């Protein structure tokens, strides 16, 4: 299910970020006389990012695909053409978003968990179960509204369906109302006992107990699954597009033998490229995703279904908002920020945070940019020596 959600995120919403990566970081016109030179650099960037992500995944470190690709692009541009090849304004905005996205993730998860605790869990064990039945229908509806709004506003245009803002808001509101109604009549889970909680919790790094409080937590498991899929959708819509942006440059050079100029009609992104990106991230998730999931799920702070739901809703909303703005951000950074926000919301202090894990993650973040740059340059010059002989 997660692999399918990743795939849909790439295909439905990944195009805007892919174009931003293709055109936003490097002044492509400087390579107009040597397009193959640029194409080799893009390939080297992708190869370097893939190598570093494989190494970090094996080490169970949640590093950023975005940082890896951007580090490679910046290193390539600076060393081959100097600072004039780098679009400093766009890079500065992206760098700022890397700071803001985990902060927003932390703030959003903090607020969501505080609201959940206030509405449900502060009522005591028996009261929590009763309140879960009362408040989960509107929580279900709010989650559905967020998912539907982003898909209607940014996803459908990629399929040729264009809605105005009012139409997107109206359609998503109707879907949210339907989910609310279905939750009230029991068609959708909303605080009532079911076997899904025990089944899912057996395979997720979350904690349930046998008390009435645990029964209220159990009611959040369906939402935990839904928001996990929403995070996968958001991740596909943003992170995968970084690699697709580099691939677009390579495809342009291969197809036209040159870089397209402002006088050319900008072609649409071929659907096969987005499909290939979606299939690749889905395969990676199935093959190696569990290693990083373990770190995110249990090694930063203790997670319960309600806390996991808060972190995932905060992460997916933040990343999808960035995708809607065509801004490449790090889903990984956002999720780590959101999980950290949970610890602060649950105890009002940082006592529940595993600082050893946080330290390792931050170090891996810091070194990702320079590793991406250096590895890209090594691969680029090897490729240049092998294949690029003129000039």
Coordinates of C-alpha atoms in Angstrom, one line a residue:
X1 CA 0.0 0.0 0.0
X2 CA 2.8 2.4 0.8
X3 CA 4.5 1.6 -2.5
X4 CA 1.3 2.4 -4.4
X5 CA 0.9 5.7 -2.5
X6 CA 4.5 6.7 -3.3
X7 CA 3.8 5.9 -7.0
X8 CA 0.6 8.0 -7.0
X9 CA 2.4 10.9 -5.3
X10 CA 5.1 11.0 -8.1
X11 CA 2.6 10.7 -11.0
X12 CA -0.1 13.0 -9.7
X13 CA 1.9 15.8 -8.0
X14 CA 5.6 15.4 -8.8
X15 CA 5.8 17.5 -12.0
X16 CA 6.1 21.0 -10.4
X17 CA 9.0 20.1 -8.1
X18 CA 10.8 18.2 -11.0
X19 CA 10.7 21.3 -13.2
X20 CA 11.8 23.5 -10.3
X21 CA 14.9 21.3 -9.7
X22 CA 15.6 21.2 -13.4
X23 CA 15.5 25.0 -13.9
X24 CA 15.9 26.5 -10.5
X25 CA 19.5 25.6 -9.2
X26 CA 21.8 25.8 -12.2
X27 CA 22.0 28.5 -15.0
X28 CA 21.6 26.0 -17.8
X29 CA 22.3 28.6 -20.5
X30 CA 26.0 28.5 -19.5
X31 CA 26.2 24.9 -20.8
X32 CA 24.5 25.7 -24.2
X33 CA 27.8 25.0 -26.1
X34 CA 28.5 21.8 -24.2
X35 CA 25.2 20.1 -23.4
X36 CA 26.8 16.7 -23.1
X37 CA 29.0 18.2 -20.4
X38 CA 25.8 19.1 -18.4
X39 CA 24.2 15.8 -19.1
X40 CA 27.2 14.0 -17.6
X41 CA 27.0 16.2 -14.5
X42 CA 23.3 15.4 -14.1
X43 CA 24.0 11.7 -14.3
X44 CA 26.9 12.0 -11.8
X45 CA 24.5 13.8 -9.4
X46 CA 22.0 11.0 -9.6
X47 CA 24.7 8.3 -9.2
X48 CA 26.3 10.1 -6.2
X49 CA 22.9 10.6 -4.5
X50 CA 22.0 6.9 -5.1
X51 CA 25.3 5.7 -3.5
X52 CA 25.0 7.9 -0.5
X53 CA 21.3 7.0 0.1
X54 CA 22.2 3.3 -0.1
X55 CA 25.0 3.7 2.4
X56 CA 22.9 5.7 4.8
X57 CA 19.9 3.4 4.5
X58 CA 22.1 0.4 5.3
X59 CA 23.3 2.4 8.4
X60 CA 19.6 3.1 9.3
X61 CA 20.1 6.8 9.0
X62 CA 17.2 8.9 7.6
X63 CA 19.1 11.3 5.3
X64 CA 17.5 13.5 2.7
X65 CA 17.2 12.7 -1.0
X66 CA 16.8 16.4 -1.6
X67 CA 20.0 17.3 0.2
X68 CA 21.9 14.6 -1.7
X69 CA 20.7 15.9 -5.1
X70 CA 21.1 19.6 -4.3
X71 CA 24.6 19.0 -2.9
X72 CA 25.6 17.3 -6.2
X73 CA 24.1 20.1 -8.4
X74 CA 25.7 22.9 -6.4
X75 CA 29.1 21.2 -6.3
X76 CA 29.0 20.5 -10.1
X77 CA 27.9 24.1 -10.9
X78 CA 30.4 25.8 -8.7
X79 CA 33.4 23.7 -9.9
X80 CA 32.6 23.7 -13.6
X81 CA 31.4 27.3 -14.1
X82 CA 31.9 29.1 -10.8
X83 CA 29.4 30.9 -8.7
X84 CA 27.7 32.5 -11.8
X85 CA 26.3 29.0 -12.6
X86 CA 24.4 28.9 -9.4
X87 CA 21.0 30.6 -9.0
X88 CA 21.7 31.9 -5.5
X89 CA 18.2 33.2 -5.0
X90 CA 16.4 29.9 -5.5
X91 CA 19.1 28.0 -3.6
X92 CA 18.6 30.4 -0.6
X93 CA 14.9 29.9 -0.6
X94 CA 15.3 26.1 -0.7
X95 CA 17.9 26.3 2.1
X96 CA 15.5 28.4 4.2
X97 CA 12.8 25.8 3.6
X98 CA 15.1 23.1 4.9
X99 CA 15.1 25.0 8.2
X100 CA 11.4 25.9 8.2
X101 CA 10.0 22.4 7.2
X102 CA 11.2 20.5 10.3
X103 CA 10.2 23.5 12.5
X104 CA 6.8 23.6 10.9
X105 CA 6.5 19.8 11.3
X106 CA 7.4 20.0 15.0
X107 CA 5.0 22.9 15.6
X108 CA 2.2 21.1 13.7
X109 CA 2.6 17.8 15.4
X110 CA 2.9 19.6 18.8
X111 CA -0.4 21.4 18.1
X112 CA -2.2 18.3 16.8
X113 CA -1.2 16.1 19.7
X114 CA -2.1 18.8 22.2
X115 CA -5.6 19.1 20.6
X116 CA -6.0 15.3 20.7
X117 CA -5.0 15.1 24.3
X118 CA -7.3 18.0 25.3
X119 CA -10.3 16.5 23.4
X120 CA -9.8 12.8 24.3
X121 CA -7.0 11.6 26.6
X122 CA -7.1 14.2 29.4
X123 CA -10.6 12.8 30.3
X124 CA -9.1 9.8 32.0
X125 CA -9.3 6.1 30.9
X126 CA -13.1 5.6 30.6
X127 CA -13.7 9.1 29.4
X128 CA -11.0 8.8 26.8
X129 CA -12.8 5.9 25.2
X130 CA -16.1 7.7 25.1
X131 CA -14.5 10.9 23.8
X132 CA -12.7 9.0 21.1
X133 CA -16.1 7.8 19.7
X134 CA -17.3 11.4 19.8
X135 CA -14.3 13.2 18.2
X136 CA -12.9 10.7 15.8
X137 CA -15.5 11.3 13.1
X138 CA -14.5 15.0 12.7
X139 CA -10.8 14.0 12.9
X140 CA -11.5 11.5 10.1
X141 CA -13.2 14.2 8.1
X142 CA -10.4 16.7 8.6
X143 CA -7.8 14.1 7.4
X144 CA -9.9 13.3 4.4
X145 CA -10.3 17.0 3.6
X146 CA -6.5 17.6 3.6
X147 CA -5.9 14.6 1.3
X148 CA -8.7 15.5 -1.1
X149 CA -7.8 19.2 -1.3
X150 CA -4.2 18.6 -2.3
X151 CA -5.2 16.0 -4.9
X152 CA -8.0 18.2 -6.4
X153 CA -5.9 21.3 -6.5
X154 CA -2.5 20.0 -7.6
X155 CA -2.9 16.4 -8.6
X156 CA -5.8 16.4 -11.0
X157 CA -4.2 19.0 -13.4
X158 CA -1.5 16.4 -14.1
X159 CA -4.3 14.2 -15.5
X160 CA -5.8 17.0 -17.6
X161 CA -8.5 18.0 -15.1
X162 CA -8.4 21.6 -14.0
X163 CA -10.5 22.8 -11.0
X164 CA -10.7 26.4 -9.7
X165 CA -9.9 27.1 -6.1
X166 CA -13.6 27.2 -5.3
X167 CA -14.2 23.9 -7.0
X168 CA -11.3 22.2 -5.3
X169 CA -12.5 23.5 -1.9
X170 CA -16.0 22.4 -2.6
X171 CA -15.1 18.9 -3.8
X172 CA -12.8 18.3 -0.9
X173 CA -15.5 19.6 1.5
X174 CA -18.0 17.2 0.1
X175 CA -15.6 14.3 0.5
X176 CA -14.9 15.3 4.1
X177 CA -18.6 15.5 4.8
X178 CA -19.1 12.1 3.4
X179 CA -16.3 10.6 5.5
X180 CA -17.8 12.3 8.6
X181 CA -21.2 10.8 7.9
X182 CA -19.8 7.3 7.2
X183 CA -17.9 7.5 10.5
X184 CA -21.0 8.5 12.4
X185 CA -23.0 5.5 11.1
X186 CA -20.1 3.1 11.7
X187 CA -19.2 2.3 8.1
X188 CA -15.7 3.8 8.8
X189 CA -13.8 3.1 12.1
X190 CA -14.4 5.9 14.6
X191 CA -13.5 4.9 18.1
X192 CA -15.3 1.6 18.2
X193 CA -13.5 -1.6 19.0
X194 CA -12.1 -3.6 16.1
X195 CA -9.3 -6.1 15.5
X196 CA -7.4 -3.8 13.2
X197 CA -5.5 -2.2 16.1
X198 CA -3.9 -5.4 17.4
X199 CA -3.2 -6.6 13.8
X200 CA -1.5 -3.4 12.7
X201 CA 0.3 -2.7 15.9
X202 CA 2.0 -6.1 15.7
X203 CA 3.9 -4.9 12.6
X204 CA 4.4 -1.2 13.5
X205 CA 6.7 0.4 16.1
X206 CA 3.9 1.6 18.2
X207 CA 2.8 0.9 21.8
X208 CA -0.7 -0.3 22.9
X209 CA -1.7 -1.3 26.4
X210 CA -4.7 -3.2 27.8
X211 CA -6.3 -0.4 29.7
X212 CA -9.3 1.7 28.6
X213 CA -6.7 4.4 27.7
X214 CA -5.2 1.8 25.4
X215 CA -8.6 1.1 23.9
X216 CA -8.8 4.8 23.0
X217 CA -5.3 4.6 21.4
X218 CA -6.5 1.5 19.5
X219 CA -9.2 3.6 17.9
X220 CA -6.5 5.7 16.2
X221 CA -4.9 2.8 14.4
X222 CA -7.0 3.1 11.2
X223 CA -6.0 6.8 11.0
X224 CA -2.4 5.8 11.6
X225 CA -2.6 3.6 8.5
X226 CA -4.3 6.3 6.4
X227 CA -1.8 9.0 7.4
X228 CA 1.1 6.6 6.8
X229 CA -0.2 6.4 3.2
X230 CA -0.5 10.1 3.0
X231 CA 3.1 10.5 4.1
X232 CA 4.1 8.1 1.4
X233 CA 2.1 10.1 -1.1
X234 CA 3.7 13.3 0.0
X235 CA 7.2 11.8 -0.1
X236 CA 6.6 10.6 -3.6
X237 CA 5.3 14.0 -4.7
X238 CA 8.4 15.9 -3.5
X239 CA 11.5 13.8 -2.9
X240 CA 11.4 11.7 -6.0
X241 CA 11.0 14.8 -8.1
X242 CA 14.6 15.8 -7.3
X243 CA 15.9 12.9 -9.3
X244 CA 13.3 13.4 -12.0
X245 CA 14.5 17.0 -12.5
X246 CA 18.0 15.8 -13.3
X247 CA 16.6 13.2 -15.6
X248 CA 14.7 15.8 -17.5
X249 CA 17.9 17.6 -18.5
X250 CA 19.5 14.4 -19.7
X251 CA 16.4 13.5 -21.7
X252 CA 16.3 17.0 -23.3
X253 CA 19.9 16.7 -24.4
X254 CA 19.4 13.2 -25.7
X255 CA 16.3 14.0 -27.6
X256 CA 17.2 17.4 -29.1
X257 CA 21.0 17.3 -29.0
X258 CA 20.9 20.7 -27.2
X259 CA 19.3 22.5 -24.4
X260 CA 16.0 24.1 -25.2
X261 CA 15.9 27.9 -25.0
X262 CA 13.2 30.4 -24.0
X263 CA 12.2 30.6 -27.7
X264 CA 11.3 26.9 -27.6
X265 CA 8.0 25.6 -26.6
X266 CA 8.5 23.9 -23.2
X267 CA 7.4 20.3 -23.7
X268 CA 5.3 18.5 -21.0
X269 CA 7.1 16.1 -18.7
X270 CA 6.8 12.6 -20.4
X271 CA 4.5 10.4 -18.4
X272 CA 7.0 7.5 -18.7
X273 CA 9.6 9.5 -16.7
X274 CA 7.2 10.1 -13.8
X275 CA 6.0 6.4 -14.0
X276 CA 9.7 5.2 -13.9
X277 CA 10.4 7.5 -10.9
X278 CA 7.3 6.1 -9.1
X279 CA 8.2 2.5 -9.8
X280 CA 11.7 3.1 -8.6
X281 CA 10.8 4.7 -5.3
X282 CA 8.2 2.0 -4.7
X283 CA 10.8 -0.8 -5.3
X284 CA 13.2 1.0 -2.9
X285 CA 10.6 1.2 -0.2
X286 CA 9.7 -2.5 -0.5
X287 CA 13.4 -3.6 -0.6
X288 CA 15.1 -1.4 2.1
X289 CA 12.4 0.9 3.6
X290 CA 12.1 -1.1 6.8
X291 CA 15.6 -0.2 8.0
X292 CA 14.9 3.6 8.2
X293 CA 11.3 3.0 9.4
X294 CA 12.7 1.4 12.5
X295 CA 14.7 4.5 13.3
X296 CA 11.8 6.9 12.7
X297 CA 9.3 4.8 14.5
X298 CA 11.0 3.8 17.7
X299 CA 14.5 5.3 18.2
X300 CA 13.7 9.0 18.5
X301 CA 10.8 8.9 20.9
X302 CA 8.1 6.4 22.0
X303 CA 5.2 6.3 19.6
X304 CA 1.6 5.4 20.2
X305 CA -1.1 5.4 17.5
X306 CA -2.4 8.9 18.4
X307 CA 1.2 10.2 18.5
X308 CA 2.1 8.5 15.2
X309 CA -1.1 9.9 13.6
X310 CA -0.1 13.5 14.8
X311 CA 3.4 13.2 13.4
X312 CA 2.3 11.7 10.1
X313 CA -0.5 14.3 9.5
X314 CA 1.9 17.1 10.4
X315 CA 4.6 15.8 8.0
X316 CA 2.3 15.0 5.1
X317 CA 0.6 18.4 5.3
X318 CA 3.9 20.3 5.5
X319 CA 5.4 18.4 2.6
X320 CA 2.3 18.6 0.4
X321 CA 2.2 22.3 1.0
X322 CA 5.8 22.6 -0.2
X323 CA 5.0 20.5 -3.2
X324 CA 2.0 22.8 -4.1
X325 CA 4.5 25.7 -4.0
X326 CA 7.0 23.7 -6.2
X327 CA 9.5 23.9 -3.4
X328 CA 11.9 20.8 -2.9
X329 CA 12.0 20.1 0.8
X330 CA 13.1 17.1 2.9
X331 CA 10.3 14.8 3.9
X332 CA 12.9 13.1 6.2
X333 CA 13.8 16.4 8.0
X334 CA 10.1 17.2 8.4
X335 CA 9.2 13.9 9.9
X336 CA 12.1 14.0 12.4
X337 CA 11.0 17.5 13.4
X338 CA 7.4 16.2 13.8
X339 CA 8.4 13.2 15.9
X340 CA 10.5 15.5 18.1
X341 CA 7.5 17.8 18.5
X342 CA 5.6 14.9 19.9
X343 CA 8.0 14.4 22.8
X344 CA 7.6 18.1 23.7
X345 CA 3.8 17.9 23.5
X346 CA 3.4 14.7 25.5
X347 CA 5.5 15.8 28.5
X348 CA 6.0 19.5 28.1
X349 CA 9.8 19.0 28.0
X350 CA 12.5 17.3 26.0
X351 CA 12.9 14.4 28.5
X352 CA 11.4 11.8 26.2
X353 CA 13.7 12.4 23.2
X354 CA 16.6 10.0 22.4
X355 CA 19.3 12.6 21.9
X356 CA 21.8 9.9 20.9
X357 CA 19.7 9.1 17.8
X358 CA 19.0 12.8 17.1
X359 CA 22.8 13.5 17.2
X360 CA 23.5 10.8 14.6
X361 CA 20.7 12.0 12.4
X362 CA 21.9 15.6 12.5
X363 CA 25.5 14.7 11.8
X364 CA 24.3 12.7 8.8
X365 CA 22.3 15.7 7.6
X366 CA 25.3 18.0 7.9
X367 CA 27.6 15.8 5.9
X368 CA 25.1 14.9 3.2
X369 CA 25.6 18.2 1.2
X370 CA 29.4 18.0 1.0
X371 CA 29.3 14.2 0.4
X372 CA 26.9 14.8 -2.4
X373 CA 29.1 17.5 -3.9
X374 CA 32.4 15.6 -3.7
X375 CA 31.0 12.3 -4.9
X376 CA 29.3 14.0 -7.8
X377 CA 32.5 15.6 -8.9
X378 CA 34.5 12.4 -8.6
X379 CA 32.0 10.5 -10.8
X380 CA 31.7 13.4 -13.2
X381 CA 35.4 13.6 -13.9
X382 CA 35.6 9.9 -14.3
X383 CA 32.8 10.0 -16.8
X384 CA 34.4 13.0 -18.6
X385 CA 37.7 11.2 -18.9
X386 CA 35.9 8.1 -20.4
X387 CA 33.3 9.7 -22.7
X388 CA 33.9 13.5 -23.1
X389 CA 36.9 14.1 -25.3
X390 CA 36.3 17.5 -27.0
X391 CA 37.1 20.9 -25.4

